PDB file of C-alpha atoms in Angstrom:
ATOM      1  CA  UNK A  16      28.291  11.871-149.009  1.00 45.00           C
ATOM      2  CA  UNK A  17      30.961  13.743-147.808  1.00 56.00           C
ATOM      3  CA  UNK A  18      32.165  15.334-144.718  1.00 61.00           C
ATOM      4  CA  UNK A  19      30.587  18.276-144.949  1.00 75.00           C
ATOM      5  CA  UNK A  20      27.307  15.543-144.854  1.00 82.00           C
ATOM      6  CA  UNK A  21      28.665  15.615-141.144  1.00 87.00           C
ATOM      7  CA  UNK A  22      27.889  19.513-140.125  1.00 90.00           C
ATOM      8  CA  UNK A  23      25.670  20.012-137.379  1.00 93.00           C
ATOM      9  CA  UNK A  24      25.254  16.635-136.451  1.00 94.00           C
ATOM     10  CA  UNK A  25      25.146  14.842-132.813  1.00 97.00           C
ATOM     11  CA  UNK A  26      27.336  12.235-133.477  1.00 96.00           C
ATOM     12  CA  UNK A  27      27.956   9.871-130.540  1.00 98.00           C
ATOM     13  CA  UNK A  28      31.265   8.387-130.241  1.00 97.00           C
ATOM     14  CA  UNK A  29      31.990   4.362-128.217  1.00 98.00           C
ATOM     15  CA  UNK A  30      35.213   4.126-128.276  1.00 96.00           C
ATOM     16  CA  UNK A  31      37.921   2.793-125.263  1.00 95.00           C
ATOM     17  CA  UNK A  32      41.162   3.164-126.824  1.00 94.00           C
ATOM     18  CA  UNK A  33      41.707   6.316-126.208  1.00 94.00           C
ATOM     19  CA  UNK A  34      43.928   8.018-128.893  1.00 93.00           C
ATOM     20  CA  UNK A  35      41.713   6.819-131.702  1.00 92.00           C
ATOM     21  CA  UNK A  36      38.543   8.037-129.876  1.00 94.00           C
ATOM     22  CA  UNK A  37      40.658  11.355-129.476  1.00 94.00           C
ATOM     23  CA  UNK A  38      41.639  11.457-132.843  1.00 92.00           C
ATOM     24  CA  UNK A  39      37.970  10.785-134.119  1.00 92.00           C
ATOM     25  CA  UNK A  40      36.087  13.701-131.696  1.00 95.00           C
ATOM     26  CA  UNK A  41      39.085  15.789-133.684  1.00 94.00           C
ATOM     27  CA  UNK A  42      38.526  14.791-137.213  1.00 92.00           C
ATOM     28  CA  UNK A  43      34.217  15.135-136.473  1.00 94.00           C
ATOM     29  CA  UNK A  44      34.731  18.521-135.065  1.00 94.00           C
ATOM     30  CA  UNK A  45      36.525  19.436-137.380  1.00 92.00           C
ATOM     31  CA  UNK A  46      33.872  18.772-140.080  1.00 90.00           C
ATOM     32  CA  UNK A  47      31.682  20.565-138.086  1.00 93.00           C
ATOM     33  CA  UNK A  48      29.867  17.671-136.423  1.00 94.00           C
ATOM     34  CA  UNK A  49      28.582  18.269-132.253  1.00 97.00           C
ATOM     35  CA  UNK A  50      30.300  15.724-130.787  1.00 97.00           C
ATOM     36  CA  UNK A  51      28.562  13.385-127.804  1.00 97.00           C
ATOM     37  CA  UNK A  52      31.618  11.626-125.816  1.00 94.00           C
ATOM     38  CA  UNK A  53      33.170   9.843-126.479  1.00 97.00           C
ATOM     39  CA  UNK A  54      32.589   7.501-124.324  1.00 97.00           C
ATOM     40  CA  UNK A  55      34.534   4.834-123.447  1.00 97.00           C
ATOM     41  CA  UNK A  56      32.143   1.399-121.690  1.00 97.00           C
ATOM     42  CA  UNK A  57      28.756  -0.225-122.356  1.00 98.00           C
ATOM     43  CA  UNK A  58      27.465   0.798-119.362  1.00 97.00           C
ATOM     44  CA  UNK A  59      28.237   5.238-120.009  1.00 97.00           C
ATOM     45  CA  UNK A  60      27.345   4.855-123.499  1.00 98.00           C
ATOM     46  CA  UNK A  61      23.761   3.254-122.360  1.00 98.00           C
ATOM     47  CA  UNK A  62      23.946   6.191-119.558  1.00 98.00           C
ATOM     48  CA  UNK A  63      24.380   8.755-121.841  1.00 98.00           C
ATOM     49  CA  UNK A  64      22.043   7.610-124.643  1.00 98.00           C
ATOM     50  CA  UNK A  65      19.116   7.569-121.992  1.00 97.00           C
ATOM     51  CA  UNK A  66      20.292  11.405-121.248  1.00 97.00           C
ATOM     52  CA  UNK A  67      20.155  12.865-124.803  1.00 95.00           C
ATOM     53  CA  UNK A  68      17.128  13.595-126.454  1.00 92.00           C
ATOM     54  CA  UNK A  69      18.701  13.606-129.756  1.00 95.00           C
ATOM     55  CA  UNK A  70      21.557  11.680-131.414  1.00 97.00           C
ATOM     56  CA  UNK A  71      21.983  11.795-135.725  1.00 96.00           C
ATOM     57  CA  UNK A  72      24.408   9.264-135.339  1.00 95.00           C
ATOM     58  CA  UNK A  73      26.654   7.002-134.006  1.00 96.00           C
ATOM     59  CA  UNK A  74      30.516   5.362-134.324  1.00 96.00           C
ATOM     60  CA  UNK A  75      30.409   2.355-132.023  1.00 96.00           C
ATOM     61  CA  UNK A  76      32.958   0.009-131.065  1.00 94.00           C
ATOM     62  CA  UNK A  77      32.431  -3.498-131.354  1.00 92.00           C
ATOM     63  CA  UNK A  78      34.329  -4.380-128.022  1.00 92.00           C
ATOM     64  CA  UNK A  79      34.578  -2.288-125.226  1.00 94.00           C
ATOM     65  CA  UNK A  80      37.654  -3.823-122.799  1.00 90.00           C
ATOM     66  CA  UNK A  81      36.417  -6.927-123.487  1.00 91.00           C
ATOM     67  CA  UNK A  82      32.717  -6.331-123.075  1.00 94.00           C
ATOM     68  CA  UNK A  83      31.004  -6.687-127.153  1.00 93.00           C
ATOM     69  CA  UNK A  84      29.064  -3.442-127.208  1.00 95.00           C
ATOM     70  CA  UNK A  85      25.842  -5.475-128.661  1.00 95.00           C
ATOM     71  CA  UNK A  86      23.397  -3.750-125.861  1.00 98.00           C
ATOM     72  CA  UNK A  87      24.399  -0.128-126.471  1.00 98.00           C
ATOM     73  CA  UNK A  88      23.890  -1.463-130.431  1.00 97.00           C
ATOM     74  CA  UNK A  89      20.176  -2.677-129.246  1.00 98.00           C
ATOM     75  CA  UNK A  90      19.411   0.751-127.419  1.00 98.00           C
ATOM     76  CA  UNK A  91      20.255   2.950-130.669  1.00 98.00           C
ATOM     77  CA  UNK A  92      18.197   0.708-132.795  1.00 97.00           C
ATOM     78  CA  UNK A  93      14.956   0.701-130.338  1.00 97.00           C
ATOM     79  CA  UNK A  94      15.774   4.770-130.940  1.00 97.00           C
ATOM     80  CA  UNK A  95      15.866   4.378-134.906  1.00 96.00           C
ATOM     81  CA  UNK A  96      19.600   5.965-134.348  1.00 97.00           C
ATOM     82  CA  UNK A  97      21.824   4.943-137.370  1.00 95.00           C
ATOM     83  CA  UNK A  98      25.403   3.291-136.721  1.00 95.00           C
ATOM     84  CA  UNK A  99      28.307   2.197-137.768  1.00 94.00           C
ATOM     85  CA  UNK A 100      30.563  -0.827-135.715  1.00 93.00           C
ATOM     86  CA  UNK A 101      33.999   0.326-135.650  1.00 91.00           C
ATOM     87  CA  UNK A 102      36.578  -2.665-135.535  1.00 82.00           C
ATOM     88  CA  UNK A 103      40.162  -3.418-135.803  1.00 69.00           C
ATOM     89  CA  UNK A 104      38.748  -7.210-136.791  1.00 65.00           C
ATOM     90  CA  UNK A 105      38.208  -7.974-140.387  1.00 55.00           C
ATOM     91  CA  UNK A 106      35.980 -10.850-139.683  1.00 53.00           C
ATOM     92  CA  UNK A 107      33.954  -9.651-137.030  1.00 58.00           C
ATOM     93  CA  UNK A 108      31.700 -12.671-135.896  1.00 72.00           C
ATOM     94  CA  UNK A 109      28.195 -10.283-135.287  1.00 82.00           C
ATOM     95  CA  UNK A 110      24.680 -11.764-134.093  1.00 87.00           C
ATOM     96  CA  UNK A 111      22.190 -11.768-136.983  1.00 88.00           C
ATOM     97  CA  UNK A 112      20.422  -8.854-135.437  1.00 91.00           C
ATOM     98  CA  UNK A 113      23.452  -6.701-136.771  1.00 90.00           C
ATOM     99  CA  UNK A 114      23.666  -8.112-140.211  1.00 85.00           C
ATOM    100  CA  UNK A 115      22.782  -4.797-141.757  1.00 89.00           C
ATOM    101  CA  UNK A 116      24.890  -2.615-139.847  1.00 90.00           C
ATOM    102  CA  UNK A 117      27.564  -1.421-141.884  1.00 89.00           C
ATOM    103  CA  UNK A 118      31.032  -1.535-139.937  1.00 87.00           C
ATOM    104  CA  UNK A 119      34.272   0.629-140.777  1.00 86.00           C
ATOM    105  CA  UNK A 120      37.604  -0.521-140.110  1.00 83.00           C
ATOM    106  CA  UNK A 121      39.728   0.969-137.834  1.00 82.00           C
ATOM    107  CA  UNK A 122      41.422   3.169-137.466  1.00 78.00           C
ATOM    108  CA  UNK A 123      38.240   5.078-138.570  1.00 82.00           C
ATOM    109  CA  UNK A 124      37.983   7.348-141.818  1.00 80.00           C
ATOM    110  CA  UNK A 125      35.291  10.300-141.306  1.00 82.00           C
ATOM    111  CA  UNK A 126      34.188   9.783-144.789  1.00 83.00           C
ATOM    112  CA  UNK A 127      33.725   6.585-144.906  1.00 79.00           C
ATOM    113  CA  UNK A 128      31.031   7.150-141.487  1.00 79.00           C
ATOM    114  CA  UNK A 129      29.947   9.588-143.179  1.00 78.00           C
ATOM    115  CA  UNK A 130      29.143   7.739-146.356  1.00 80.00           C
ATOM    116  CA  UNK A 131      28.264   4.093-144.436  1.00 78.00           C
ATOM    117  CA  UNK A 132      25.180   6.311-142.700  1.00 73.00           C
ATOM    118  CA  UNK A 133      24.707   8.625-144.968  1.00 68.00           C
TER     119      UNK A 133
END
């Protein structure tokens, strides 16, 4: 799967730092993806999840100024939404629950999101 897997999709992007979250909204626009966000906390992600009827996708960050992101991660999977963790860790210590979630390392390649959920 490539990028142009990405094309009309509503991709949600969790991400505080904000040039990479910049840089990823540019790089999913510009493979045609609708772009939700990004947003930058636990607590506007969960906000803004409740608001959309519709997500494809999502890039989350595993830790959100300090907070781990784990109950934005719970929300998208009572909504069968598909996601990737974004880290800069390489051994990210995840709960169980997340075992299956594929993670890409940052800073984030758009084809390798688009290939981890496709």
């Amino acid at each position: 799967m490539t990028k142009s897997a990405l094309k009309g999709r509503r991709i949600l992007v969790v991400e505080d730092e904000y040039m990479l979250a910049d840089e990823l909204r540019t790089q999913l626009s510009d493979a045609g993806a609708v772009v939700l966000g990004p947003v930058p906390s636990v607590e506007q992600a969960i906000a803004l999840i409740r608001q959309l009827d519709k997500i494809d996708w999502a890039i989350l960050d595993i830790n959100l100024g300090g907070e781990f992101a784990y109950p934005v991660a719970d929300l998208l999977m009572d909504r069968n939404t598909p996601f990737v963790f974004s880290t800069g860790y390489v051994d990210a210590a995840l709960p169980p629950r997340f075992a299956d979630i594929p993670r890409c390392e940052k800073p984030i390649n758009v084809d390798a999101v688009a290939q981890a959920l496709g």
